PDB file of C-alpha atoms and ligand atoms in Angstrom:
ATOM      1  CA  MET A 167     105.198 101.083  68.141  1.00 56.00           C
ATOM      2  CA  GLN A 168     103.889 103.167  65.226  1.00 57.00           C
ATOM      3  CA  THR A 169     105.008 106.326  63.486  1.00 60.00           C
ATOM      4  CA  VAL A 170     102.595 109.028  64.631  1.00 57.00           C
ATOM      5  CA  ARG A 171     101.934 112.621  63.675  1.00 57.00           C
ATOM      6  CA  ASN A 172     102.043 115.194  66.469  1.00 58.00           C
ATOM      7  CA  ARG A 173      98.559 116.778  66.645  1.00 60.00           C
ATOM      8  CA  LYS A 174      99.970 120.274  67.183  1.00 56.00           C
ATOM      9  CA  THR A 175     103.190 120.455  65.135  1.00 53.00           C
ATOM     10  CA  GLY A 176     102.194 117.986  62.388  1.00 56.00           C
ATOM     11  CA  LYS A 177     105.683 116.445  62.686  1.00 53.00           C
ATOM     12  CA  ARG A 178     106.087 112.681  62.503  1.00 52.00           C
ATOM     13  CA  GLY A 179     107.875 110.690  65.197  1.00 57.00           C
ATOM     14  CA  THR A 180     107.726 107.409  67.072  1.00 68.00           C
ATOM     15  CA  LYS A 181     106.157 106.926  70.472  1.00 80.00           C
ATOM     16  CA  LYS A 182     107.045 104.038  72.724  1.00 92.00           C
ATOM     17  CA  LEU A 183     104.599 102.961  75.399  1.00 97.00           C
ATOM     18  CA  GLU A 184     105.692 103.805  78.943  1.00 98.00           C
ATOM     19  CA  VAL A 185     104.419 101.490  81.676  1.00 98.00           C
ATOM     20  CA  VAL A 186     104.042 102.767  85.241  1.00 98.00           C
ATOM     21  CA  GLN A 187     102.767 101.073  88.379  1.00 98.00           C
ATOM     22  CA  THR A 188     102.449 103.919  90.859  1.00 98.00           C
ATOM     23  CA  VAL A 189     100.117 106.874  91.197  1.00 98.00           C
ATOM     24  CA  ALA A 190     103.175 109.106  91.756  1.00 98.00           C
ATOM     25  CA  ALA A 191     104.730 108.101  88.418  1.00 98.00           C
ATOM     26  CA  LEU A 192     101.390 108.514  86.622  1.00 98.00           C
ATOM     27  CA  ARG A 193     100.910 111.984  88.104  1.00 98.00           C
ATOM     28  CA  ALA A 194     104.468 113.064  87.302  1.00 98.00           C
ATOM     29  CA  ARG A 195     104.112 112.205  83.610  1.00 98.00           C
ATOM     30  CA  VAL A 196     100.630 113.737  83.225  1.00 97.00           C
ATOM     31  CA  HIS A 197     101.805 116.887  85.056  1.00 97.00           C
ATOM     32  CA  GLU A 198     104.664 117.251  82.586  1.00 97.00           C
ATOM     33  CA  TRP A 199     102.232 117.122  79.640  1.00 98.00           C
ATOM     34  CA  ARG A 200      99.811 119.540  81.256  1.00 96.00           C
ATOM     35  CA  MET A 201     102.598 122.057  81.880  1.00 96.00           C
ATOM     36  CA  LYS A 202     103.151 122.066  78.094  1.00 97.00           C
ATOM     37  CA  GLY A 203      99.435 122.653  77.515  1.00 97.00           C
ATOM     38  CA  GLU A 204      98.910 119.161  76.080  1.00 98.00           C
ATOM     39  CA  SER A 205      95.630 117.290  76.542  1.00 98.00           C
ATOM     40  CA  VAL A 206      95.198 113.832  78.049  1.00 98.00           C
ATOM     41  CA  GLY A 207      92.621 111.086  77.399  1.00 98.00           C
ATOM     42  CA  LEU A 208      92.118 108.293  79.943  1.00 98.00           C
ATOM     43  CA  ILE A 209      90.888 104.797  79.071  1.00 98.00           C
ATOM     44  CA  PRO A 210      90.085 102.704  82.172  1.00 98.00           C
ATOM     45  CA  THR A 211      90.083  98.935  81.497  1.00 98.00           C
ATOM     46  CA  MET A 212      90.434  95.621  83.270  1.00 97.00           C
ATOM     47  CA  GLY A 213      92.833  94.346  80.603  1.00 97.00           C
ATOM     48  CA  ALA A 214      92.509  91.247  78.374  1.00 96.00           C
ATOM     49  CA  LEU A 215      92.283  93.901  75.694  1.00 98.00           C
ATOM     50  CA  HIS A 216      90.305  93.365  72.497  1.00 98.00           C
ATOM     51  CA  ASP A 217      89.252  95.592  69.609  1.00 98.00           C
ATOM     52  CA  GLY A 218      86.458  97.118  71.732  1.00 98.00           C
ATOM     53  CA  HIS A 219      89.005  98.474  74.210  1.00 98.00           C
ATOM     54  CA  LEU A 220      91.284  99.527  71.365  1.00 98.00           C
ATOM     55  CA  ALA A 221      88.454 101.590  69.821  1.00 98.00           C
ATOM     56  CA  LEU A 222      88.471 103.662  73.036  1.00 98.00           C
ATOM     57  CA  VAL A 223      92.244 104.123  72.774  1.00 98.00           C
ATOM     58  CA  LYS A 224      91.938 105.181  69.120  1.00 98.00           C
ATOM     59  CA  ALA A 225      89.197 107.672  70.003  1.00 98.00           C
ATOM     60  CA  ALA A 226      91.442 109.134  72.721  1.00 98.00           C
ATOM     61  CA  LEU A 227      94.422 109.371  70.381  1.00 97.00           C
ATOM     62  CA  GLN A 228      92.275 111.166  67.797  1.00 97.00           C
ATOM     63  CA  ASN A 229      91.087 113.834  70.203  1.00 97.00           C
ATOM     64  CA  CYS A 230      93.860 114.206  72.767  1.00 98.00           C
ATOM     65  CA  ASP A 231      97.608 114.784  72.623  1.00 97.00           C
ATOM     66  CA  HIS A 232      98.219 111.800  74.914  1.00 98.00           C
ATOM     67  CA  ALA A 233      96.352 108.562  75.680  1.00 98.00           C
ATOM     68  CA  VAL A 234      96.688 106.855  79.057  1.00 98.00           C
ATOM     69  CA  ALA A 235      95.226 103.346  79.376  1.00 98.00           C
ATOM     70  CA  THR A 236      94.756 101.819  82.794  1.00 98.00           C
ATOM     71  CA  ILE A 237      94.709  98.089  83.441  1.00 98.00           C
ATOM     72  CA  PHE A 238      93.336  97.080  86.806  1.00 98.00           C
ATOM     73  CA  VAL A 239      91.100  94.126  87.615  1.00 97.00           C
ATOM     74  CA  ASN A 240      89.209  95.849  90.379  1.00 96.00           C
ATOM     75  CA  PRO A 241      88.404  93.389  93.194  1.00 95.00           C
ATOM     76  CA  THR A 242      85.717  95.582  94.752  1.00 94.00           C
ATOM     77  CA  GLN A 243      83.378  95.257  91.767  1.00 94.00           C
ATOM     78  CA  PHE A 244      83.276  91.450  92.028  1.00 94.00           C
ATOM     79  CA  ALA A 245      81.125  89.577  94.560  1.00 92.00           C
ATOM     80  CA  PRO A 246      82.874  86.692  96.362  1.00 92.00           C
ATOM     81  CA  SER A 247      80.951  84.216  94.163  1.00 91.00           C
ATOM     82  CA  GLU A 248      82.070  85.911  90.934  1.00 92.00           C
ATOM     83  CA  ASP A 249      85.025  85.456  88.592  1.00 91.00           C
ATOM     84  CA  PHE A 250      87.688  87.789  90.053  1.00 95.00           C
ATOM     85  CA  GLU A 251      90.325  85.025  90.245  1.00 93.00           C
ATOM     86  CA  ALA A 252      89.408  83.517  86.878  1.00 92.00           C
ATOM     87  CA  TYR A 253      89.104  86.868  85.068  1.00 94.00           C
ATOM     88  CA  PRO A 254      91.353  86.679  81.958  1.00 94.00           C
ATOM     89  CA  ARG A 255      94.710  88.418  82.399  1.00 95.00           C
ATOM     90  CA  ASP A 256      97.438  88.790  79.766  1.00 96.00           C
ATOM     91  CA  GLU A 257      99.576  91.788  80.599  1.00 97.00           C
ATOM     92  CA  ALA A 258     102.273  91.138  77.982  1.00 97.00           C
ATOM     93  CA  ASP A 259      99.696  90.949  75.200  1.00 97.00           C
ATOM     94  CA  ASP A 260      97.899  94.061  76.510  1.00 98.00           C
ATOM     95  CA  ILE A 261     101.155  96.023  76.546  1.00 98.00           C
ATOM     96  CA  ALA A 262     101.983  94.896  72.988  1.00 97.00           C
ATOM     97  CA  LYS A 263      98.530  95.973  71.763  1.00 98.00           C
ATOM     98  CA  LEU A 264      98.751  99.383  73.444  1.00 98.00           C
ATOM     99  CA  ASP A 265     102.276  99.898  72.127  1.00 97.00           C
ATOM    100  CA  GLY A 266     101.080  98.935  68.639  1.00 97.00           C
ATOM    101  CA  LEU A 267      98.624 101.850  68.719  1.00 97.00           C
ATOM    102  CA  SER A 268     101.201 104.332  70.040  1.00 95.00           C
ATOM    103  CA  THR A 269      99.431 104.728  73.362  1.00 97.00           C
ATOM    104  CA  ASP A 270     101.568 107.022  75.525  1.00 98.00           C
ATOM    105  CA  LEU A 271     101.206 105.442  78.933  1.00 98.00           C
ATOM    106  CA  ALA A 272      99.847 102.310  80.592  1.00 98.00           C
ATOM    107  CA  PHE A 273      99.063 102.593  84.290  1.00 98.00           C
ATOM    108  CA  ILE A 274      99.050  99.083  85.778  1.00 98.00           C
ATOM    109  CA  PRO A 275      98.791  99.388  89.574  1.00 98.00           C
ATOM    110  CA  ASP A 276      98.568  96.459  91.930  1.00 97.00           C
ATOM    111  CA  VAL A 277      95.772  96.129  94.468  1.00 97.00           C
ATOM    112  CA  ASP A 278      97.840  97.640  97.322  1.00 97.00           C
ATOM    113  CA  GLU A 279      98.599 100.734  95.254  1.00 98.00           C
ATOM    114  CA  MET A 280      94.878 101.325  94.702  1.00 98.00           C
ATOM    115  CA  TYR A 281      93.587 100.242  98.116  1.00 98.00           C
ATOM    116  CA  ALA A 282      95.969 101.122 100.934  1.00 96.00           C
ATOM    117  CA  ASP A 283      95.564  99.375 104.285  1.00 96.00           C
ATOM    118  CA  GLY A 284      92.479 100.698 106.002  1.00 97.00           C
ATOM    119  CA  PHE A 285      90.845 101.947 102.793  1.00 97.00           C
ATOM    120  CA  SER A 286      87.322 102.865 103.866  1.00 97.00           C
ATOM    121  CA  THR A 287      85.756 105.266 101.366  1.00 97.00           C
ATOM    122  CA  SER A 288      83.223 104.504  98.680  1.00 96.00           C
ATOM    123  CA  VAL A 289      81.335 106.440  96.037  1.00 97.00           C
ATOM    124  CA  SER A 290      77.740 105.461  95.374  1.00 96.00           C
ATOM    125  CA  VAL A 291      75.377 106.749  92.726  1.00 97.00           C
ATOM    126  CA  SER A 292      71.741 106.205  93.666  1.00 95.00           C
ATOM    127  CA  GLY A 293      68.751 105.850  91.360  1.00 95.00           C
ATOM    128  CA  LEU A 294      70.551 104.998  88.137  1.00 96.00           C
ATOM    129  CA  THR A 295      72.066 101.944  89.812  1.00 96.00           C
ATOM    130  CA  ASP A 296      68.834 100.549  91.298  1.00 95.00           C
ATOM    131  CA  GLY A 297      67.781  98.410  88.325  1.00 95.00           C
ATOM    132  CA  LEU A 298      69.360  96.340  85.542  1.00 96.00           C
ATOM    133  CA  CYS A 299      72.910  95.238  86.516  1.00 96.00           C
ATOM    134  CA  GLY A 300      72.513  97.078  89.835  1.00 94.00           C
ATOM    135  CA  ALA A 301      69.715  94.664  90.794  1.00 95.00           C
ATOM    136  CA  SER A 302      71.525  91.477  89.751  1.00 93.00           C
ATOM    137  CA  ARG A 303      74.999  92.601  90.957  1.00 92.00           C
ATOM    138  CA  PRO A 304      74.317  94.868  93.977  1.00 92.00           C
ATOM    139  CA  HIS A 305      78.038  95.296  94.809  1.00 93.00           C
ATOM    140  CA  PHE A 306      79.032  96.218  91.258  1.00 95.00           C
ATOM    141  CA  PHE A 307      78.390  99.934  90.750  1.00 95.00           C
ATOM    142  CA  GLY A 308      79.789 100.918  94.141  1.00 94.00           C
ATOM    143  CA  GLY A 309      83.050  99.248  93.126  1.00 96.00           C
ATOM    144  CA  VAL A 310      83.015 100.840  89.681  1.00 97.00           C
ATOM    145  CA  ALA A 311      82.109 104.362  90.863  1.00 98.00           C
ATOM    146  CA  THR A 312      84.817 104.278  93.538  1.00 98.00           C
ATOM    147  CA  VAL A 313      87.595 102.996  91.299  1.00 98.00           C
ATOM    148  CA  VAL A 314      86.684 105.303  88.403  1.00 98.00           C
ATOM    149  CA  THR A 315      86.629 108.298  90.768  1.00 98.00           C
ATOM    150  CA  LYS A 316      90.083 107.298  91.994  1.00 98.00           C
ATOM    151  CA  LEU A 317      91.439 106.865  88.457  1.00 98.00           C
ATOM    152  CA  LEU A 318      90.027 110.236  87.372  1.00 98.00           C
ATOM    153  CA  LEU A 319      91.552 111.991  90.379  1.00 98.00           C
ATOM    154  CA  GLN A 320      94.860 110.170  89.973  1.00 98.00           C
ATOM    155  CA  ALA A 321      95.254 111.030  86.287  1.00 98.00           C
ATOM    156  CA  LEU A 322      93.191 114.257  86.025  1.00 97.00           C
ATOM    157  CA  PRO A 323      92.562 113.706  82.303  1.00 98.00           C
ATOM    158  CA  ASP A 324      90.744 116.147  80.026  1.00 98.00           C
ATOM    159  CA  ARG A 325      88.569 113.335  78.679  1.00 98.00           C
ATOM    160  CA  ALA A 326      87.803 109.784  79.768  1.00 98.00           C
ATOM    161  CA  TYR A 327      86.538 107.137  77.360  1.00 98.00           C
ATOM    162  CA  PHE A 328      83.945 104.463  78.161  1.00 98.00           C
ATOM    163  CA  GLY A 329      82.164 101.925  75.948  1.00 98.00           C
ATOM    164  CA  GLU A 330      78.441 102.018  75.190  1.00 98.00           C
ATOM    165  CA  LYS A 331      78.689  98.237  75.550  1.00 98.00           C
ATOM    166  CA  ASP A 332      78.349  98.849  79.310  1.00 98.00           C
ATOM    167  CA  TYR A 333      75.626 101.434  78.860  1.00 98.00           C
ATOM    168  CA  GLN A 334      74.428 101.618  82.464  1.00 98.00           C
ATOM    169  CA  GLN A 335      78.040 102.004  83.616  1.00 98.00           C
ATOM    170  CA  LEU A 336      78.532 104.839  81.103  1.00 98.00           C
ATOM    171  CA  GLN A 337      75.458 106.661  82.437  1.00 98.00           C
ATOM    172  CA  VAL A 338      76.559 106.096  86.050  1.00 98.00           C
ATOM    173  CA  VAL A 339      80.039 107.472  85.343  1.00 98.00           C
ATOM    174  CA  ARG A 340      78.564 110.502  83.557  1.00 98.00           C
ATOM    175  CA  ARG A 341      76.275 111.244  86.504  1.00 98.00           C
ATOM    176  CA  MET A 342      79.045 110.708  89.056  1.00 98.00           C
ATOM    177  CA  ALA A 343      81.515 113.015  87.259  1.00 98.00           C
ATOM    178  CA  ARG A 344      78.810 115.675  86.975  1.00 98.00           C
ATOM    179  CA  ASP A 345      77.611 115.365  90.590  1.00 98.00           C
ATOM    180  CA  LEU A 346      81.134 115.443  92.031  1.00 98.00           C
ATOM    181  CA  ASP A 347      82.296 118.286  89.732  1.00 98.00           C
ATOM    182  CA  ILE A 348      85.180 116.188  88.460  1.00 98.00           C
ATOM    183  CA  PRO A 349      86.659 118.353  85.686  1.00 97.00           C
ATOM    184  CA  VAL A 350      86.600 115.759  82.906  1.00 98.00           C
ATOM    185  CA  SER A 351      84.444 115.154  79.894  1.00 98.00           C
ATOM    186  CA  ILE A 352      83.106 111.617  79.694  1.00 98.00           C
ATOM    187  CA  VAL A 353      83.045 110.282  76.129  1.00 98.00           C
ATOM    188  CA  GLY A 354      80.914 107.273  75.103  1.00 98.00           C
ATOM    189  CA  VAL A 355      82.236 105.058  72.288  1.00 98.00           C
ATOM    190  CA  PRO A 356      79.938 102.771  70.212  1.00 98.00           C
ATOM    191  CA  THR A 357      80.072  99.021  70.845  1.00 98.00           C
ATOM    192  CA  VAL A 358      82.529  97.046  68.735  1.00 98.00           C
ATOM    193  CA  ARG A 359      81.116  93.684  67.604  1.00 98.00           C
ATOM    194  CA  GLU A 360      82.326  90.464  66.072  1.00 98.00           C
ATOM    195  CA  THR A 361      81.181  89.967  62.457  1.00 98.00           C
ATOM    196  CA  ASP A 362      78.224  87.868  63.682  1.00 98.00           C
ATOM    197  CA  GLY A 363      77.064  90.669  65.984  1.00 98.00           C
ATOM    198  CA  LEU A 364      78.338  89.409  69.352  1.00 98.00           C
ATOM    199  CA  ALA A 365      79.616  92.371  71.379  1.00 98.00           C
ATOM    200  CA  MET A 366      83.333  91.958  72.054  1.00 98.00           C
ATOM    201  CA  SER A 367      84.030  91.244  75.709  1.00 97.00           C
ATOM    202  CA  SER A 368      86.948  89.854  77.713  1.00 94.00           C
ATOM    203  CA  ARG A 369      84.447  87.360  79.191  1.00 94.00           C
ATOM    204  CA  ASN A 370      83.752  85.881  75.726  1.00 96.00           C
ATOM    205  CA  TRP A 371      86.930  83.867  76.389  1.00 94.00           C
ATOM    206  CA  TYR A 372      84.845  81.700  78.741  1.00 95.00           C
ATOM    207  CA  LEU A 373      82.451  80.570  75.989  1.00 97.00           C
ATOM    208  CA  SER A 374      82.771  76.967  74.761  1.00 98.00           C
ATOM    209  CA  PRO A 375      82.608  76.510  70.947  1.00 98.00           C
ATOM    210  CA  ASP A 376      78.935  75.455  71.221  1.00 98.00           C
ATOM    211  CA  GLU A 377      78.082  78.452  73.399  1.00 98.00           C
ATOM    212  CA  ARG A 378      80.016  80.766  71.077  1.00 98.00           C
ATOM    213  CA  ALA A 379      77.823  79.551  68.197  1.00 98.00           C
ATOM    214  CA  VAL A 380      74.662  80.419  70.179  1.00 98.00           C
ATOM    215  CA  ALA A 381      75.915  83.734  71.643  1.00 98.00           C
ATOM    216  CA  PRO A 382      75.013  86.004  68.654  1.00 98.00           C
ATOM    217  CA  THR A 383      71.325  85.212  69.367  1.00 98.00           C
ATOM    218  CA  PHE A 384      71.671  87.633  72.272  1.00 98.00           C
ATOM    219  CA  TYR A 385      72.329  90.616  69.996  1.00 98.00           C
ATOM    220  CA  LYS A 386      69.709  89.442  67.496  1.00 98.00           C
ATOM    221  CA  VAL A 387      67.040  89.355  70.211  1.00 98.00           C
ATOM    222  CA  LEU A 388      67.947  92.886  71.323  1.00 98.00           C
ATOM    223  CA  ARG A 389      67.719  94.140  67.752  1.00 98.00           C
ATOM    224  CA  ASP A 390      64.356  92.421  67.219  1.00 98.00           C
ATOM    225  CA  ILE A 391      62.972  94.028  70.371  1.00 98.00           C
ATOM    226  CA  ALA A 392      64.329  97.427  69.291  1.00 98.00           C
ATOM    227  CA  GLU A 393      62.643  97.062  65.926  1.00 98.00           C
ATOM    228  CA  GLU A 394      59.294  96.042  67.445  1.00 97.00           C
ATOM    229  CA  VAL A 395      59.139  98.745  70.099  1.00 98.00           C
ATOM    230  CA  GLY A 396      60.459 101.288  67.596  1.00 96.00           C
ATOM    231  CA  ALA A 397      57.451 100.422  65.415  1.00 96.00           C
ATOM    232  CA  GLY A 398      55.069 101.107  68.313  1.00 95.00           C
ATOM    233  CA  ALA A 399      54.668  97.713  70.063  1.00 97.00           C
ATOM    234  CA  ARG A 400      54.267  97.651  73.851  1.00 97.00           C
ATOM    235  CA  CYS A 401      57.613  97.065  75.516  1.00 98.00           C
ATOM    236  CA  LYS A 402      56.180  94.344  77.784  1.00 98.00           C
ATOM    237  CA  SER A 403      55.111  92.058  74.934  1.00 97.00           C
ATOM    238  CA  ALA A 404      58.320  92.556  72.940  1.00 98.00           C
ATOM    239  CA  ILE A 405      60.362  91.788  76.059  1.00 98.00           C
ATOM    240  CA  GLU A 406      58.380  88.611  76.774  1.00 98.00           C
ATOM    241  CA  THR A 407      58.941  87.347  73.216  1.00 98.00           C
ATOM    242  CA  GLY A 408      62.658  88.131  73.517  1.00 98.00           C
ATOM    243  CA  GLN A 409      62.967  86.373  76.864  1.00 98.00           C
ATOM    244  CA  ALA A 410      61.293  83.256  75.431  1.00 98.00           C
ATOM    245  CA  THR A 411      63.704  83.225  72.472  1.00 98.00           C
ATOM    246  CA  LEU A 412      66.691  83.543  74.795  1.00 98.00           C
ATOM    247  CA  ALA A 413      65.421  80.768  77.069  1.00 98.00           C
ATOM    248  CA  ASP A 414      64.848  78.478  74.038  1.00 98.00           C
ATOM    249  CA  ALA A 415      68.412  79.158  72.878  1.00 98.00           C
ATOM    250  CA  GLY A 416      69.774  78.046  76.271  1.00 98.00           C
ATOM    251  CA  PHE A 417      70.323  81.338  78.133  1.00 98.00           C
ATOM    252  CA  SER A 418      69.706  80.718  81.840  1.00 98.00           C
ATOM    253  CA  PRO A 419      69.260  82.495  84.110  1.00 98.00           C
ATOM    254  CA  ILE A 420      68.214  85.659  82.322  1.00 98.00           C
ATOM    255  CA  ASP A 421      69.025  88.526  84.718  1.00 98.00           C
ATOM    256  CA  TYR A 422      66.957  91.100  82.822  1.00 98.00           C
ATOM    257  CA  VAL A 423      65.648  92.216  79.459  1.00 98.00           C
ATOM    258  CA  ALA A 424      64.435  95.811  79.577  1.00 98.00           C
ATOM    259  CA  VAL A 425      63.506  98.809  77.464  1.00 98.00           C
ATOM    260  CA  CYS A 426      64.523 102.008  79.223  1.00 98.00           C
ATOM    261  CA  ASP A 427      64.745 105.753  78.763  1.00 98.00           C
ATOM    262  CA  ALA A 428      68.226 106.248  77.251  1.00 97.00           C
ATOM    263  CA  ASP A 429      69.051 109.001  79.708  1.00 96.00           C
ATOM    264  CA  ASN A 430      67.695 108.070  83.149  1.00 96.00           C
ATOM    265  CA  LEU A 431      67.299 104.292  82.501  1.00 97.00           C
ATOM    266  CA  LYS A 432      63.716 104.202  83.806  1.00 97.00           C
ATOM    267  CA  PRO A 433      61.654 101.372  82.244  1.00 97.00           C
ATOM    268  CA  LEU A 434      59.311 102.429  79.460  1.00 98.00           C
ATOM    269  CA  ASP A 435      55.870 101.147  78.571  1.00 97.00           C
ATOM    270  CA  ARG A 436      56.136 102.411  75.003  1.00 97.00           C
ATOM    271  CA  VAL A 437      59.042 104.027  73.202  1.00 97.00           C
ATOM    272  CA  ASP A 438      58.130 107.711  72.887  1.00 95.00           C
ATOM    273  CA  ARG A 439      61.643 109.142  73.413  1.00 96.00           C
ATOM    274  CA  PRO A 440      65.261 108.013  72.866  1.00 97.00           C
ATOM    275  CA  ALA A 441      65.434 104.537  74.424  1.00 98.00           C
ATOM    276  CA  ARG A 442      67.765 101.645  74.948  1.00 98.00           C
ATOM    277  CA  VAL A 443      67.064  97.906  74.952  1.00 98.00           C
ATOM    278  CA  LEU A 444      69.332  96.315  77.547  1.00 98.00           C
ATOM    279  CA  ALA A 445      69.838  92.721  78.665  1.00 98.00           C
ATOM    280  CA  ALA A 446      72.030  90.477  80.791  1.00 98.00           C
ATOM    281  CA  ALA A 447      71.874  86.688  80.713  1.00 98.00           C
ATOM    282  CA  HIS A 448      74.045  83.700  81.445  1.00 98.00           C
ATOM    283  CA  LEU A 449      75.166  81.213  78.817  1.00 98.00           C
ATOM    284  CA  GLY A 450      76.887  78.375  80.656  1.00 97.00           C
ATOM    285  CA  ARG A 451      79.332  80.079  83.028  1.00 95.00           C
ATOM    286  CA  THR A 452      79.504  83.291  80.994  1.00 96.00           C
ATOM    287  CA  ARG A 453      77.378  86.316  81.830  1.00 97.00           C
ATOM    288  CA  LEU A 454      76.705  88.325  78.677  1.00 98.00           C
ATOM    289  CA  ILE A 455      75.481  91.923  78.692  1.00 98.00           C
ATOM    290  CA  ASP A 456      74.588  94.056  75.696  1.00 98.00           C
ATOM    291  CA  ASN A 457      72.312  96.888  74.605  1.00 98.00           C
ATOM    292  CA  VAL A 458      71.113  98.655  71.486  1.00 98.00           C
ATOM    293  CA  ALA A 459      69.372 101.945  70.741  1.00 98.00           C
ATOM    294  CA  ALA A 460      65.622 101.961  70.100  1.00 96.00           C
ATOM    295  CA  GLY A 461      63.257 104.643  68.878  1.00 80.00           C
TER     296      GLY A 461
HETATM  297  P1  AMP B 636      86.398  96.303  80.807  1.00 90.62           P
HETATM  298  O1  AMP B 636      87.845  95.987  80.604  1.00 90.62           O
HETATM  299  O2  AMP B 636      85.478  95.204  80.395  1.00 90.62           O
HETATM  300  O3  AMP B 636      86.113  96.865  82.181  1.00 90.62           O
HETATM  301  O4  AMP B 636      86.062  97.485  79.809  1.00 90.62           O
HETATM  302  C1  AMP B 636      86.813  98.664  79.804  1.00 90.62           C
HETATM  303  C2  AMP B 636      86.135  99.668  78.911  1.00 90.62           C
HETATM  304  O5  AMP B 636      86.030  99.142  77.583  1.00 90.62           O
HETATM  305  C3  AMP B 636      84.692  99.988  79.357  1.00 90.62           C
HETATM  306  O6  AMP B 636      84.457 101.367  79.177  1.00 90.62           O
HETATM  307  C4  AMP B 636      83.869  99.153  78.413  1.00 90.62           C
HETATM  308  O7  AMP B 636      82.562  99.654  78.213  1.00 90.62           O
HETATM  309  C5  AMP B 636      84.691  99.232  77.146  1.00 90.62           C
HETATM  310  N1  AMP B 636      84.359  98.114  76.255  1.00 90.62           N
HETATM  311  C6  AMP B 636      84.382  96.795  76.563  1.00 90.62           C
HETATM  312  N2  AMP B 636      83.954  96.064  75.506  1.00 90.62           N
HETATM  313  C7  AMP B 636      83.661  96.946  74.520  1.00 90.62           C
HETATM  314  C8  AMP B 636      83.167  96.819  73.187  1.00 90.62           C
HETATM  315  N3  AMP B 636      82.881  95.640  72.649  1.00 90.62           N
HETATM  316  N4  AMP B 636      82.983  97.948  72.455  1.00 90.62           N
HETATM  317  C9  AMP B 636      83.259  99.166  72.991  1.00 90.62           C
HETATM  318  N5  AMP B 636      83.734  99.349  74.243  1.00 90.62           N
HETATM  319  C10 AMP B 636      83.927  98.264  74.997  1.00 90.62           C
END
C-alpha cells in the first residue's frame, strides 16, 4: 500500500487493494466510481505479474482515477497440448505487487464465473489473426478476443491497457473494440525488458539457466533485422539471416520471423511505411515471442 495523491482533489491518502471474485462485485464497485464521475482503467492479465504488467498498471494509474487489474488464466486460449496446467500462478505475490502500486481493485474470477455451464459464444477477428501467432496457435485469438470482450463488458472501463510485447494481440483487441463499438479506448504500452534486452514474460520462468543465457539473442536478432530493413534491405534476406542466427543459437522450432505493416500486419517486401519485426520461436520448452519497430 502506498500514499497516493487524488488526481482530482490533489489530497494525499492511502489506498488498499480490494480483491473481488465475482462479476457482480466488480460491477458494483465500478458503478460507484462512475456515479461520482471518476474514470477507470482496466489491465487484463494472466497473473505471475512482473514489471511488464506493472508498467500497464502504472500507466492506468497515471491517466485514470482508478485502476482495475484482472488475473485470469484463460483456458480457452490454450490448446490441449499447451501449458495451461503448468502456467505459473502466484496469487499472493500478485496481490502484494498490485497493492504495492496502490491499484484499486483486483478481479480474480474462477473459470466457472467466466464460463457458465453451456457457454457457447465466441468472438473472432478475421484477417489480422490469419498469420503470425494465429497460424502457429489457431485457437489462441478466438480465446483472447472472447475473454477480452467479456472483461471489457464486465468492467466497462474508460481505457484498457495492453502491452506492445504482444503486438498482434494489441492490434486484434483494437480492431475488435472498434468493430463491436465497445466504448473503451485501447492503450498500447511499450515492452519492458530485462537489462540484457529479453522481453519480460511470465513464461521466462520456464527457461533453464543455459537457455536464459541464450534468450537475449532473440531480441538482438529482431533489432538486427529492423536495422537492415530500415536501411533498405529486402525483408526476405534479412529474415533468412535472422532465422539462421536463431537456429544456430538453439531456437527450434522457429514458428515465424516476419516484417509486417505495423497497422494491418500484412507481410512487407521492403519497409516503405511504419513496420514491425515480429517473431516467435521455442527455446527448450519455452515459446518466446517479441517484436520491435522498424522503419
Ligand atoms: P499476460 O499476463 O502475459 O497475458 O499479459 C497481460 C498483459 O501484459 C498483456 O497486455 C501483455 O501484452 C502485457 N505484457 C506482458 N509482458 C509485457 C512486457 N514485457 N512489457 C509490456 N507489457 C507486457
